[in-house]
Amino acid sequence: MIKKDHDPPQHLHKLNLLLNRLPSNHLRIEEINEQIAMHQAGIAGEKSLNFPLSFLDDKRFSIYHDLRLFDGVHYFQIDTLVVTQHYLLILEVKNISGTLMFDPAFNQLIRISDTKEEAFPNPLTQVERQRSQLRALLQKINIPEVPIETLIVVANRRAVLKATEKVQFISSKVIRSEYLPTKVKLLDKQYSDERLTVKEVRKIGRTFVKLHEPLDRDVLKRFSISRGDLLIGVACPSCDRLAMLRLHGRWYCETCGTYSRDAHLRALQDYALLVSKEITNQEARRFLRMDSGDAATRLLRSLNLESTGSTKGRRYKLDFEVSRN
């Protein structure tokens, strides 16, 4: 049974917002597009695991997606954790195309695609580190010693899997997603003794969900982009063009003629996700391209936002969400 579903793709959402707020000739555009493609593939790969996982017995298997936990020293992230009374199973999902060459000699994964070779961190090393960190966390919450297995699950059906050496070992640790139910059956036979009580299994799940901290990365810092590089203004809800004009309490788009009373909400949320979750009157005027300080004050106050400070130093907390359908 799925006890924790996939997290909303917040980081991908931020990357797309950043892309929309940068000039088309910005030096980081290509790198951001590459990151977007990588995250989209990763999310698709993780979600594709739902089908093979659906063959597992709901009563015996508890499934937790997208766990980000702290072991006391470092954070670590697990794509999918399967919890049973007999063992725990860490699944690291890879949705990579091309020929994937596992190279234990140099501790790397090599992707060969269209005669181009790229090196990636060795996922086998990655899951071993996750296993060590998970074991340390289990000890901290007083869970008895329990076997922890790890698997690399390749979600891309067209990927060709190879290894430079240790082929038998790697083939036991790297599987295609459709083979997962069969692999779990083999693990069930290997670990026939119950190591955890039902109560302990529930404690693991309850604690991990409580300790889970979604990654909230500063994308400007990640790409060394200044806030001054961002395109300012309110985007039109009809044609997405920047920047609408503020006329008599409404926003007007000169491109398509659309009027809107609340188009500023999306712009302020862009600011919250890309720049800061707090904003002053002066910062709002600049980002929304408003001339009047009084008008900006009225607009911010109309949102009933929590604020700190007074007069010119007042800071408004941008803690609302906006639908972007």
PDB file of C-alpha atoms in Angstrom:
ATOM      1  CA  MET A   1       0.000   0.000   0.000  1.00  0.00           C
ATOM      2  CA  ILE A   2       1.289   3.461  -0.859  1.00  0.00           C
ATOM      3  CA  LYS A   3       1.703   5.273   2.451  1.00  0.00           C
ATOM      4  CA  LYS A   4       3.425   8.332   0.979  1.00  0.00           C
ATOM      5  CA  ASP A   5       2.888   9.415  -2.601  1.00  0.00           C
ATOM      6  CA  HIS A   6       5.224  11.355  -4.858  1.00  0.00           C
ATOM      7  CA  ASP A   7       5.915  14.940  -3.804  1.00  0.00           C
ATOM      8  CA  PRO A   8       4.696  17.748  -6.079  1.00  0.00           C
ATOM      9  CA  PRO A   9       7.541  18.629  -8.494  1.00  0.00           C
ATOM     10  CA  GLN A  10       8.347  21.913  -6.726  1.00  0.00           C
ATOM     11  CA  HIS A  11      11.923  22.166  -8.008  1.00  0.00           C
ATOM     12  CA  LEU A  12      10.816  21.553 -11.598  1.00  0.00           C
ATOM     13  CA  HIS A  13       8.140  24.215 -11.149  1.00  0.00           C
ATOM     14  CA  LYS A  14      10.808  26.673  -9.981  1.00  0.00           C
ATOM     15  CA  LEU A  15      13.015  25.874 -12.978  1.00  0.00           C
ATOM     16  CA  ASN A  16      10.160  26.572 -15.393  1.00  0.00           C
ATOM     17  CA  LEU A  17       9.366  29.852 -13.617  1.00  0.00           C
ATOM     18  CA  LEU A  18      13.008  30.828 -13.820  1.00  0.00           C
ATOM     19  CA  LEU A  19      13.091  30.032 -17.526  1.00  0.00           C
ATOM     20  CA  ASN A  20      10.050  32.249 -18.105  1.00  0.00           C
ATOM     21  CA  ARG A  21      11.652  35.099 -16.165  1.00  0.00           C
ATOM     22  CA  LEU A  22      14.952  35.186 -18.061  1.00  0.00           C
ATOM     23  CA  PRO A  23      15.799  36.825 -21.398  1.00  0.00           C
ATOM     24  CA  SER A  24      15.983  34.256 -24.209  1.00  0.00           C
ATOM     25  CA  ASN A  25      19.692  34.986 -24.717  1.00  0.00           C
ATOM     26  CA  HIS A  26      20.696  34.514 -21.072  1.00  0.00           C
ATOM     27  CA  LEU A  27      23.893  32.494 -20.603  1.00  0.00           C
ATOM     28  CA  ARG A  28      22.202  29.947 -18.305  1.00  0.00           C
ATOM     29  CA  ILE A  29      19.227  29.099 -20.559  1.00  0.00           C
ATOM     30  CA  GLU A  30      20.774  25.940 -22.036  1.00  0.00           C
ATOM     31  CA  GLU A  31      21.835  24.632 -18.627  1.00  0.00           C
ATOM     32  CA  ILE A  32      18.375  25.286 -17.165  1.00  0.00           C
ATOM     33  CA  ASN A  33      16.712  23.493 -20.085  1.00  0.00           C
ATOM     34  CA  GLU A  34      18.999  20.502 -19.504  1.00  0.00           C
ATOM     35  CA  GLN A  35      18.021  20.445 -15.830  1.00  0.00           C
ATOM     36  CA  ILE A  36      14.324  20.644 -16.713  1.00  0.00           C
ATOM     37  CA  ALA A  37      14.656  17.713 -19.123  1.00  0.00           C
ATOM     38  CA  MET A  38      16.554  15.695 -16.506  1.00  0.00           C
ATOM     39  CA  HIS A  39      13.954  16.344 -13.797  1.00  0.00           C
ATOM     40  CA  GLN A  40      11.059  15.565 -16.147  1.00  0.00           C
ATOM     41  CA  ALA A  41      12.666  12.243 -17.048  1.00  0.00           C
ATOM     42  CA  GLY A  42      13.315  11.469 -13.391  1.00  0.00           C
ATOM     43  CA  ILE A  43       9.736  12.197 -12.349  1.00  0.00           C
ATOM     44  CA  ALA A  44       8.356  10.133 -15.247  1.00  0.00           C
ATOM     45  CA  GLY A  45      10.645   7.248 -14.293  1.00  0.00           C
ATOM     46  CA  GLU A  46       9.623   7.313 -10.635  1.00  0.00           C
ATOM     47  CA  LYS A  47       5.916   7.430 -11.487  1.00  0.00           C
ATOM     48  CA  SER A  48       6.283   4.582 -13.974  1.00  0.00           C
ATOM     49  CA  LEU A  49       7.219   2.397 -11.004  1.00  0.00           C
ATOM     50  CA  ASN A  50       3.632   2.582  -9.759  1.00  0.00           C
ATOM     51  CA  PHE A  51       2.571  -0.158 -12.180  1.00  0.00           C
ATOM     52  CA  PRO A  52       5.064  -2.888 -11.184  1.00  0.00           C
ATOM     53  CA  LEU A  53       4.608  -1.929  -7.527  1.00  0.00           C
ATOM     54  CA  SER A  54       0.854  -2.442  -7.890  1.00  0.00           C
ATOM     55  CA  PHE A  55       1.488  -6.215  -8.119  1.00  0.00           C
ATOM     56  CA  LEU A  56       2.733  -6.293  -4.515  1.00  0.00           C
ATOM     57  CA  ASP A  57       0.405  -7.351  -1.719  1.00  0.00           C
ATOM     58  CA  ASP A  58      -1.104  -4.231  -0.109  1.00  0.00           C
ATOM     59  CA  LYS A  59      -1.293  -5.947   3.263  1.00  0.00           C
ATOM     60  CA  ARG A  60       2.381  -6.919   3.372  1.00  0.00           C
ATOM     61  CA  PHE A  61       4.165  -4.047   1.655  1.00  0.00           C
ATOM     62  CA  SER A  62       4.175  -0.384   2.679  1.00  0.00           C
ATOM     63  CA  ILE A  63       5.494   1.961   0.005  1.00  0.00           C
ATOM     64  CA  TYR A  64       6.956   5.432   0.549  1.00  0.00           C
ATOM     65  CA  HIS A  65       7.914   7.643  -2.385  1.00  0.00           C
ATOM     66  CA  ASP A  66      10.273  10.649  -2.370  1.00  0.00           C
ATOM     67  CA  LEU A  67      11.651  10.519   1.152  1.00  0.00           C
ATOM     68  CA  ARG A  68      14.208  13.151   2.149  1.00  0.00           C
ATOM     69  CA  LEU A  69      15.534  12.420   5.610  1.00  0.00           C
ATOM     70  CA  PHE A  70      18.289  13.590   7.967  1.00  0.00           C
ATOM     71  CA  ASP A  71      20.561  10.979   9.541  1.00  0.00           C
ATOM     72  CA  GLY A  72      21.984  13.390  12.116  1.00  0.00           C
ATOM     73  CA  VAL A  73      24.844  14.552   9.885  1.00  0.00           C
ATOM     74  CA  HIS A  74      23.625  14.643   6.286  1.00  0.00           C
ATOM     75  CA  TYR A  75      20.372  14.681   4.361  1.00  0.00           C
ATOM     76  CA  PHE A  76      19.667  11.782   2.016  1.00  0.00           C
ATOM     77  CA  GLN A  77      16.905  11.139  -0.471  1.00  0.00           C
ATOM     78  CA  ILE A  78      15.276   7.819  -1.372  1.00  0.00           C
ATOM     79  CA  ASP A  79      13.205   7.532  -4.544  1.00  0.00           C
ATOM     80  CA  THR A  80      11.088   4.685  -3.159  1.00  0.00           C
ATOM     81  CA  LEU A  81      11.291   2.751   0.102  1.00  0.00           C
ATOM     82  CA  VAL A  82       9.447  -0.556   0.500  1.00  0.00           C
ATOM     83  CA  VAL A  83       8.903  -1.616   4.116  1.00  0.00           C
ATOM     84  CA  THR A  84       7.959  -5.147   5.210  1.00  0.00           C
ATOM     85  CA  GLN A  85       8.216  -7.096   8.451  1.00  0.00           C
ATOM     86  CA  HIS A  86      11.045  -9.128   6.907  1.00  0.00           C
ATOM     87  CA  TYR A  87      13.264  -6.516   5.210  1.00  0.00           C
ATOM     88  CA  LEU A  88      13.414  -2.994   3.816  1.00  0.00           C
ATOM     89  CA  LEU A  89      14.056  -2.289   0.139  1.00  0.00           C
ATOM     90  CA  ILE A  90      15.553   0.912  -1.285  1.00  0.00           C
ATOM     91  CA  LEU A  91      14.701   1.558  -4.945  1.00  0.00           C
ATOM     92  CA  GLU A  92      16.772   4.052  -6.907  1.00  0.00           C
ATOM     93  CA  VAL A  93      15.047   4.780 -10.217  1.00  0.00           C
ATOM     94  CA  LYS A  94      16.989   5.706 -13.363  1.00  0.00           C
ATOM     95  CA  ASN A  95      15.160   6.846 -16.484  1.00  0.00           C
ATOM     96  CA  ILE A  96      18.160   7.243 -18.787  1.00  0.00           C
ATOM     97  CA  SER A  97      18.258   6.372 -22.478  1.00  0.00           C
ATOM     98  CA  GLY A  98      21.117   4.971 -24.523  1.00  0.00           C
ATOM     99  CA  THR A  99      23.627   2.302 -23.577  1.00  0.00           C
ATOM    100  CA  LEU A 100      24.312   2.303 -19.839  1.00  0.00           C
ATOM    101  CA  MET A 101      27.733   0.897 -18.991  1.00  0.00           C
ATOM    102  CA  PHE A 102      28.320   0.177 -15.301  1.00  0.00           C
ATOM    103  CA  ASP A 103      32.019   0.625 -14.610  1.00  0.00           C
ATOM    104  CA  PRO A 104      32.934  -0.432 -11.036  1.00  0.00           C
ATOM    105  CA  ALA A 105      36.672  -0.038 -11.705  1.00  0.00           C
ATOM    106  CA  PHE A 106      36.284   3.735 -11.938  1.00  0.00           C
ATOM    107  CA  ASN A 107      33.092   3.892  -9.862  1.00  0.00           C
ATOM    108  CA  GLN A 108      30.996   5.462 -12.592  1.00  0.00           C
ATOM    109  CA  LEU A 109      28.053   4.958 -14.899  1.00  0.00           C
ATOM    110  CA  ILE A 110      28.781   5.707 -18.545  1.00  0.00           C
ATOM    111  CA  ARG A 111      25.998   6.592 -20.950  1.00  0.00           C
ATOM    112  CA  ILE A 112      26.712   6.085 -24.638  1.00  0.00           C
ATOM    113  CA  SER A 113      24.250   7.787 -26.951  1.00  0.00           C
ATOM    114  CA  ASP A 114      24.821   8.728 -30.599  1.00  0.00           C
ATOM    115  CA  THR A 115      28.573   8.087 -30.211  1.00  0.00           C
ATOM    116  CA  LYS A 116      28.661  10.529 -27.283  1.00  0.00           C
ATOM    117  CA  GLU A 117      29.888   9.307 -23.901  1.00  0.00           C
ATOM    118  CA  GLU A 118      28.848  10.883 -20.599  1.00  0.00           C
ATOM    119  CA  ALA A 119      29.918   9.947 -17.076  1.00  0.00           C
ATOM    120  CA  PHE A 120      27.423   9.845 -14.196  1.00  0.00           C
ATOM    121  CA  PRO A 121      27.940   9.030 -10.499  1.00  0.00           C
ATOM    122  CA  ASN A 122      27.746   5.309  -9.823  1.00  0.00           C
ATOM    123  CA  PRO A 123      24.174   4.615  -8.583  1.00  0.00           C
ATOM    124  CA  LEU A 124      25.399   1.443  -6.852  1.00  0.00           C
ATOM    125  CA  THR A 125      27.606   3.581  -4.630  1.00  0.00           C
ATOM    126  CA  GLN A 126      24.711   5.986  -4.149  1.00  0.00           C
ATOM    127  CA  VAL A 127      22.318   3.328  -2.812  1.00  0.00           C
ATOM    128  CA  GLU A 128      24.989   1.853  -0.557  1.00  0.00           C
ATOM    129  CA  ARG A 129      25.380   5.269   1.027  1.00  0.00           C
ATOM    130  CA  GLN A 130      21.597   5.525   1.364  1.00  0.00           C
ATOM    131  CA  ARG A 131      21.529   2.121   3.049  1.00  0.00           C
ATOM    132  CA  SER A 132      24.175   3.208   5.571  1.00  0.00           C
ATOM    133  CA  GLN A 133      22.329   6.433   6.339  1.00  0.00           C
ATOM    134  CA  LEU A 134      18.979   4.655   6.597  1.00  0.00           C
ATOM    135  CA  ARG A 135      20.450   2.119   9.024  1.00  0.00           C
ATOM    136  CA  ALA A 136      21.837   4.937  11.182  1.00  0.00           C
ATOM    137  CA  LEU A 137      18.431   6.613  11.266  1.00  0.00           C
ATOM    138  CA  LEU A 138      16.671   3.366  12.176  1.00  0.00           C
ATOM    139  CA  GLN A 139      19.037   2.968  15.111  1.00  0.00           C
ATOM    140  CA  LYS A 140      18.248   6.502  16.271  1.00  0.00           C
ATOM    141  CA  ILE A 141      14.511   5.730  16.408  1.00  0.00           C
ATOM    142  CA  ASN A 142      15.148   2.403  18.191  1.00  0.00           C
ATOM    143  CA  ILE A 143      14.152   0.029  15.408  1.00  0.00           C
ATOM    144  CA  PRO A 144      15.696  -3.464  15.710  1.00  0.00           C
ATOM    145  CA  GLU A 145      18.308  -4.604  13.183  1.00  0.00           C
ATOM    146  CA  VAL A 146      16.577  -5.440   9.919  1.00  0.00           C
ATOM    147  CA  PRO A 147      17.995  -6.405   6.503  1.00  0.00           C
ATOM    148  CA  ILE A 148      18.101  -3.528   4.029  1.00  0.00           C
ATOM    149  CA  GLU A 149      18.258  -4.434   0.345  1.00  0.00           C
ATOM    150  CA  THR A 150      18.964  -2.025  -2.523  1.00  0.00           C
ATOM    151  CA  LEU A 151      18.074  -2.081  -6.207  1.00  0.00           C
ATOM    152  CA  ILE A 152      18.725   0.172  -9.174  1.00  0.00           C
ATOM    153  CA  VAL A 153      15.547   0.132 -11.275  1.00  0.00           C
ATOM    154  CA  VAL A 154      15.963   1.185 -14.914  1.00  0.00           C
ATOM    155  CA  ALA A 155      12.663   2.644 -16.086  1.00  0.00           C
ATOM    156  CA  ASN A 156      13.668   3.397 -19.674  1.00  0.00           C
ATOM    157  CA  ARG A 157      12.694   0.359 -21.742  1.00  0.00           C
ATOM    158  CA  ARG A 158      15.044   1.240 -24.586  1.00  0.00           C
ATOM    159  CA  ALA A 159      18.143   1.507 -22.419  1.00  0.00           C
ATOM    160  CA  VAL A 160      20.788  -1.125 -23.098  1.00  0.00           C
ATOM    161  CA  LEU A 161      22.439  -2.398 -19.910  1.00  0.00           C
ATOM    162  CA  LYS A 162      26.076  -3.475 -19.841  1.00  0.00           C
ATOM    163  CA  ALA A 163      28.907  -3.825 -17.339  1.00  0.00           C
ATOM    164  CA  THR A 164      32.673  -3.676 -17.728  1.00  0.00           C
ATOM    165  CA  GLU A 165      33.201  -6.273 -14.980  1.00  0.00           C
ATOM    166  CA  LYS A 166      31.432  -7.954 -12.038  1.00  0.00           C
ATOM    167  CA  VAL A 167      28.565  -8.693 -14.388  1.00  0.00           C
ATOM    168  CA  GLN A 168      26.856 -11.222 -12.116  1.00  0.00           C
ATOM    169  CA  PHE A 169      26.865  -8.879  -9.122  1.00  0.00           C
ATOM    170  CA  ILE A 170      25.683  -5.872 -11.124  1.00  0.00           C
ATOM    171  CA  SER A 171      22.914  -7.857 -12.812  1.00  0.00           C
ATOM    172  CA  SER A 172      21.631  -8.810  -9.351  1.00  0.00           C
ATOM    173  CA  LYS A 173      21.500  -5.161  -8.294  1.00  0.00           C
ATOM    174  CA  VAL A 174      20.387  -3.467 -11.521  1.00  0.00           C
ATOM    175  CA  ILE A 175      17.017  -4.524 -12.936  1.00  0.00           C
ATOM    176  CA  ARG A 176      14.434  -3.333 -15.393  1.00  0.00           C
ATOM    177  CA  SER A 177      11.224  -2.046 -13.860  1.00  0.00           C
ATOM    178  CA  GLU A 178       9.045  -4.858 -15.239  1.00  0.00           C
ATOM    179  CA  TYR A 179      11.200  -7.403 -13.384  1.00  0.00           C
ATOM    180  CA  LEU A 180      10.579  -5.766  -9.990  1.00  0.00           C
ATOM    181  CA  PRO A 181       7.660  -7.991  -8.827  1.00  0.00           C
ATOM    182  CA  THR A 182       9.704 -11.104  -9.630  1.00  0.00           C
ATOM    183  CA  LYS A 183      12.739  -9.727  -7.816  1.00  0.00           C
ATOM    184  CA  VAL A 184      10.619  -8.983  -4.748  1.00  0.00           C
ATOM    185  CA  LYS A 185       9.390 -12.582  -4.713  1.00  0.00           C
ATOM    186  CA  LEU A 186      13.004 -13.761  -4.626  1.00  0.00           C
ATOM    187  CA  LEU A 187      13.708 -11.421  -1.716  1.00  0.00           C
ATOM    188  CA  ASP A 188      10.651 -12.787   0.088  1.00  0.00           C
ATOM    189  CA  LYS A 189      12.126 -16.279  -0.152  1.00  0.00           C
ATOM    190  CA  GLN A 190      15.539 -15.049   0.967  1.00  0.00           C
ATOM    191  CA  TYR A 191      14.134 -13.256   4.029  1.00  0.00           C
ATOM    192  CA  SER A 192      11.464 -15.581   5.376  1.00  0.00           C
ATOM    193  CA  ASP A 193      11.877 -14.653   9.071  1.00  0.00           C
ATOM    194  CA  GLU A 194       9.936 -11.742  10.531  1.00  0.00           C
ATOM    195  CA  ARG A 195      12.338  -9.145  11.911  1.00  0.00           C
ATOM    196  CA  LEU A 196       9.847  -6.406  12.740  1.00  0.00           C
ATOM    197  CA  THR A 197       6.464  -6.355  14.413  1.00  0.00           C
ATOM    198  CA  VAL A 198       3.463  -4.697  12.780  1.00  0.00           C
ATOM    199  CA  LYS A 199       3.807  -1.943  15.361  1.00  0.00           C
ATOM    200  CA  GLU A 200       7.455  -1.348  14.409  1.00  0.00           C
ATOM    201  CA  VAL A 201       6.595  -1.239  10.713  1.00  0.00           C
ATOM    202  CA  ARG A 202       3.969   1.405  11.440  1.00  0.00           C
ATOM    203  CA  LYS A 203       6.438   3.327  13.583  1.00  0.00           C
ATOM    204  CA  ILE A 204       8.955   3.443  10.720  1.00  0.00           C
ATOM    205  CA  GLY A 205       6.362   4.819   8.324  1.00  0.00           C
ATOM    206  CA  ARG A 206       4.874   7.300  10.766  1.00  0.00           C
ATOM    207  CA  THR A 207       8.316   8.591  11.786  1.00  0.00           C
ATOM    208  CA  PHE A 208       9.671   8.868   8.260  1.00  0.00           C
ATOM    209  CA  VAL A 209       6.650  10.791   7.006  1.00  0.00           C
ATOM    210  CA  LYS A 210       7.007  13.141   9.967  1.00  0.00           C
ATOM    211  CA  LEU A 211      10.777  13.601   9.429  1.00  0.00           C
ATOM    212  CA  HIS A 212      10.470  14.068   5.667  1.00  0.00           C
ATOM    213  CA  GLU A 213      11.729  17.498   4.547  1.00  0.00           C
ATOM    214  CA  PRO A 214      11.066  18.300   0.874  1.00  0.00           C
ATOM    215  CA  LEU A 215      13.990  19.847  -0.968  1.00  0.00           C
ATOM    216  CA  ASP A 216      13.499  23.590  -1.460  1.00  0.00           C
ATOM    217  CA  ARG A 217      16.506  24.685  -3.496  1.00  0.00           C
ATOM    218  CA  ASP A 218      17.368  28.331  -4.248  1.00  0.00           C
ATOM    219  CA  VAL A 219      17.466  28.201  -8.050  1.00  0.00           C
ATOM    220  CA  LEU A 220      19.019  31.660  -8.423  1.00  0.00           C
ATOM    221  CA  LYS A 221      21.928  30.573  -6.238  1.00  0.00           C
ATOM    222  CA  ARG A 222      22.095  27.185  -7.969  1.00  0.00           C
ATOM    223  CA  PHE A 223      22.737  28.826 -11.350  1.00  0.00           C
ATOM    224  CA  SER A 224      24.576  31.911 -10.018  1.00  0.00           C
ATOM    225  CA  ILE A 225      21.868  34.217 -11.360  1.00  0.00           C
ATOM    226  CA  SER A 226      21.305  37.689  -9.939  1.00  0.00           C
ATOM    227  CA  ARG A 227      17.771  38.810  -9.160  1.00  0.00           C
ATOM    228  CA  GLY A 228      18.568  41.760 -11.393  1.00  0.00           C
ATOM    229  CA  ASP A 229      18.665  39.339 -14.341  1.00  0.00           C
ATOM    230  CA  LEU A 230      14.995  38.444 -13.887  1.00  0.00           C
ATOM    231  CA  LEU A 231      12.396  39.917 -16.207  1.00  0.00           C
ATOM    232  CA  ILE A 232       9.971  41.995 -14.154  1.00  0.00           C
ATOM    233  CA  GLY A 233       6.294  42.705 -14.589  1.00  0.00           C
ATOM    234  CA  VAL A 234       2.908  40.984 -14.421  1.00  0.00           C
ATOM    235  CA  ALA A 235       2.332  38.236 -17.008  1.00  0.00           C
ATOM    236  CA  CYS A 236      -0.930  38.252 -18.931  1.00  0.00           C
ATOM    237  CA  PRO A 237      -3.143  35.275 -17.904  1.00  0.00           C
ATOM    238  CA  SER A 238      -4.284  34.919 -21.540  1.00  0.00           C
ATOM    239  CA  CYS A 239      -1.110  35.249 -23.617  1.00  0.00           C
ATOM    240  CA  ASP A 240       1.645  35.118 -20.934  1.00  0.00           C
ATOM    241  CA  ARG A 241       3.299  38.255 -22.282  1.00  0.00           C
ATOM    242  CA  LEU A 242       5.115  40.617 -19.918  1.00  0.00           C
ATOM    243  CA  ALA A 243       4.261  43.160 -18.700  1.00  0.00           C
ATOM    244  CA  MET A 244       0.669  44.244 -18.100  1.00  0.00           C
ATOM    245  CA  LEU A 245      -0.177  47.843 -17.287  1.00  0.00           C
ATOM    246  CA  ARG A 246      -1.972  48.908 -14.100  1.00  0.00           C
ATOM    247  CA  LEU A 247      -5.001  50.993 -15.120  1.00  0.00           C
ATOM    248  CA  HIS A 248      -7.749  52.095 -12.712  1.00  0.00           C
ATOM    249  CA  GLY A 249      -7.324  49.150 -10.340  1.00  0.00           C
ATOM    250  CA  ARG A 250      -7.027  46.521 -13.081  1.00  0.00           C
ATOM    251  CA  TRP A 251      -4.245  44.993 -15.165  1.00  0.00           C
ATOM    252  CA  TYR A 252      -4.347  45.522 -18.914  1.00  0.00           C
ATOM    253  CA  CYS A 253      -2.426  43.615 -21.599  1.00  0.00           C
ATOM    254  CA  GLU A 254      -1.478  45.758 -24.586  1.00  0.00           C
ATOM    255  CA  THR A 255      -0.746  42.643 -26.653  1.00  0.00           C
ATOM    256  CA  CYS A 256      -4.103  40.831 -26.521  1.00  0.00           C
ATOM    257  CA  GLY A 257      -6.375  43.354 -24.784  1.00  0.00           C
ATOM    258  CA  THR A 258      -7.063  41.197 -21.714  1.00  0.00           C
ATOM    259  CA  TYR A 259      -8.114  42.833 -18.438  1.00  0.00           C
ATOM    260  CA  SER A 260      -7.523  41.167 -15.073  1.00  0.00           C
ATOM    261  CA  ARG A 261      -8.055  42.143 -11.451  1.00  0.00           C
ATOM    262  CA  ASP A 262      -5.756  39.524  -9.907  1.00  0.00           C
ATOM    263  CA  ALA A 263      -2.966  38.838 -12.426  1.00  0.00           C
ATOM    264  CA  HIS A 264      -0.507  40.200  -9.844  1.00  0.00           C
ATOM    265  CA  LEU A 265      -1.028  37.078  -7.705  1.00  0.00           C
ATOM    266  CA  ARG A 266       0.984  34.918 -10.114  1.00  0.00           C
ATOM    267  CA  ALA A 267       3.736  37.511 -10.290  1.00  0.00           C
ATOM    268  CA  LEU A 268       4.000  37.720  -6.512  1.00  0.00           C
ATOM    269  CA  GLN A 269       4.163  33.943  -6.278  1.00  0.00           C
ATOM    270  CA  ASP A 270       6.953  33.969  -8.871  1.00  0.00           C
ATOM    271  CA  TYR A 271       8.770  36.394  -6.594  1.00  0.00           C
ATOM    272  CA  ALA A 272       8.186  34.180  -3.552  1.00  0.00           C
ATOM    273  CA  LEU A 273       9.508  31.060  -5.295  1.00  0.00           C
ATOM    274  CA  LEU A 274      12.448  32.654  -7.075  1.00  0.00           C
ATOM    275  CA  VAL A 275      13.566  35.563  -4.888  1.00  0.00           C
ATOM    276  CA  SER A 276      12.123  35.727  -1.378  1.00  0.00           C
ATOM    277  CA  LYS A 277       9.013  34.756   0.568  1.00  0.00           C
ATOM    278  CA  GLU A 278       8.887  38.321   1.924  1.00  0.00           C
ATOM    279  CA  ILE A 279       8.507  41.567  -0.003  1.00  0.00           C
ATOM    280  CA  THR A 280       8.499  45.287   0.762  1.00  0.00           C
ATOM    281  CA  ASN A 281       6.388  47.958  -0.897  1.00  0.00           C
ATOM    282  CA  GLN A 282       9.416  49.155  -2.856  1.00  0.00           C
ATOM    283  CA  GLU A 283      10.298  45.637  -4.027  1.00  0.00           C
ATOM    284  CA  ALA A 284       6.676  45.003  -5.040  1.00  0.00           C
ATOM    285  CA  ARG A 285       6.532  48.235  -7.026  1.00  0.00           C
ATOM    286  CA  ARG A 286       9.673  47.313  -8.917  1.00  0.00           C
ATOM    287  CA  PHE A 287       8.753  43.690  -9.600  1.00  0.00           C
ATOM    288  CA  LEU A 288       5.145  44.467 -10.590  1.00  0.00           C
ATOM    289  CA  ARG A 289       6.204  47.627 -12.451  1.00  0.00           C
ATOM    290  CA  MET A 290       3.897  49.927 -10.516  1.00  0.00           C
ATOM    291  CA  ASP A 291       4.541  53.651 -10.269  1.00  0.00           C
ATOM    292  CA  SER A 292       2.444  54.453  -7.205  1.00  0.00           C
ATOM    293  CA  GLY A 293       3.576  53.477  -3.726  1.00  0.00           C
ATOM    294  CA  ASP A 294       0.063  54.051  -2.370  1.00  0.00           C
ATOM    295  CA  ALA A 295      -1.415  51.749  -5.012  1.00  0.00           C
ATOM    296  CA  ALA A 296       1.148  49.068  -4.144  1.00  0.00           C
ATOM    297  CA  THR A 297       0.268  49.402  -0.453  1.00  0.00           C
ATOM    298  CA  ARG A 298      -3.442  49.008  -1.181  1.00  0.00           C
ATOM    299  CA  LEU A 299      -2.757  45.976  -3.373  1.00  0.00           C
ATOM    300  CA  LEU A 300      -0.588  44.253  -0.742  1.00  0.00           C
ATOM    301  CA  ARG A 301      -3.016  45.025   2.088  1.00  0.00           C
ATOM    302  CA  SER A 302      -5.924  43.656   0.052  1.00  0.00           C
ATOM    303  CA  LEU A 303      -4.257  40.228   0.180  1.00  0.00           C
ATOM    304  CA  ASN A 304      -4.464  40.157   3.999  1.00  0.00           C
ATOM    305  CA  LEU A 305      -0.856  39.060   4.226  1.00  0.00           C
ATOM    306  CA  GLU A 306       0.952  38.693   7.523  1.00  0.00           C
ATOM    307  CA  SER A 307       3.509  41.465   7.872  1.00  0.00           C
ATOM    308  CA  THR A 308       6.332  42.641  10.101  1.00  0.00           C
ATOM    309  CA  GLY A 309       7.756  46.120  10.686  1.00  0.00           C
ATOM    310  CA  SER A 310       6.065  49.415   9.998  1.00  0.00           C
ATOM    311  CA  THR A 311       5.881  52.184   7.399  1.00  0.00           C
ATOM    312  CA  LYS A 312       8.758  51.932   4.874  1.00  0.00           C
ATOM    313  CA  GLY A 313      10.287  48.896   6.573  1.00  0.00           C
ATOM    314  CA  ARG A 314       7.138  46.784   6.471  1.00  0.00           C
ATOM    315  CA  ARG A 315       7.686  43.331   4.995  1.00  0.00           C
ATOM    316  CA  TYR A 316       4.788  41.240   3.718  1.00  0.00           C
ATOM    317  CA  LYS A 317       4.936  37.436   3.872  1.00  0.00           C
ATOM    318  CA  LEU A 318       4.017  35.844   0.549  1.00  0.00           C
ATOM    319  CA  ASP A 319       2.555  32.599   1.864  1.00  0.00           C
ATOM    320  CA  PHE A 320      -0.371  32.112  -0.511  1.00  0.00           C
ATOM    321  CA  GLU A 321      -0.747  29.703  -3.430  1.00  0.00           C
ATOM    322  CA  VAL A 322      -2.124  30.425  -6.871  1.00  0.00           C
ATOM    323  CA  SER A 323      -3.691  27.996  -9.329  1.00  0.00           C
ATOM    324  CA  ARG A 324      -1.971  28.124 -12.714  1.00  0.00           C
ATOM    325  CA  ASN A 325      -4.429  26.105 -14.761  1.00  0.00           C
TER     326      ASN A 325
END
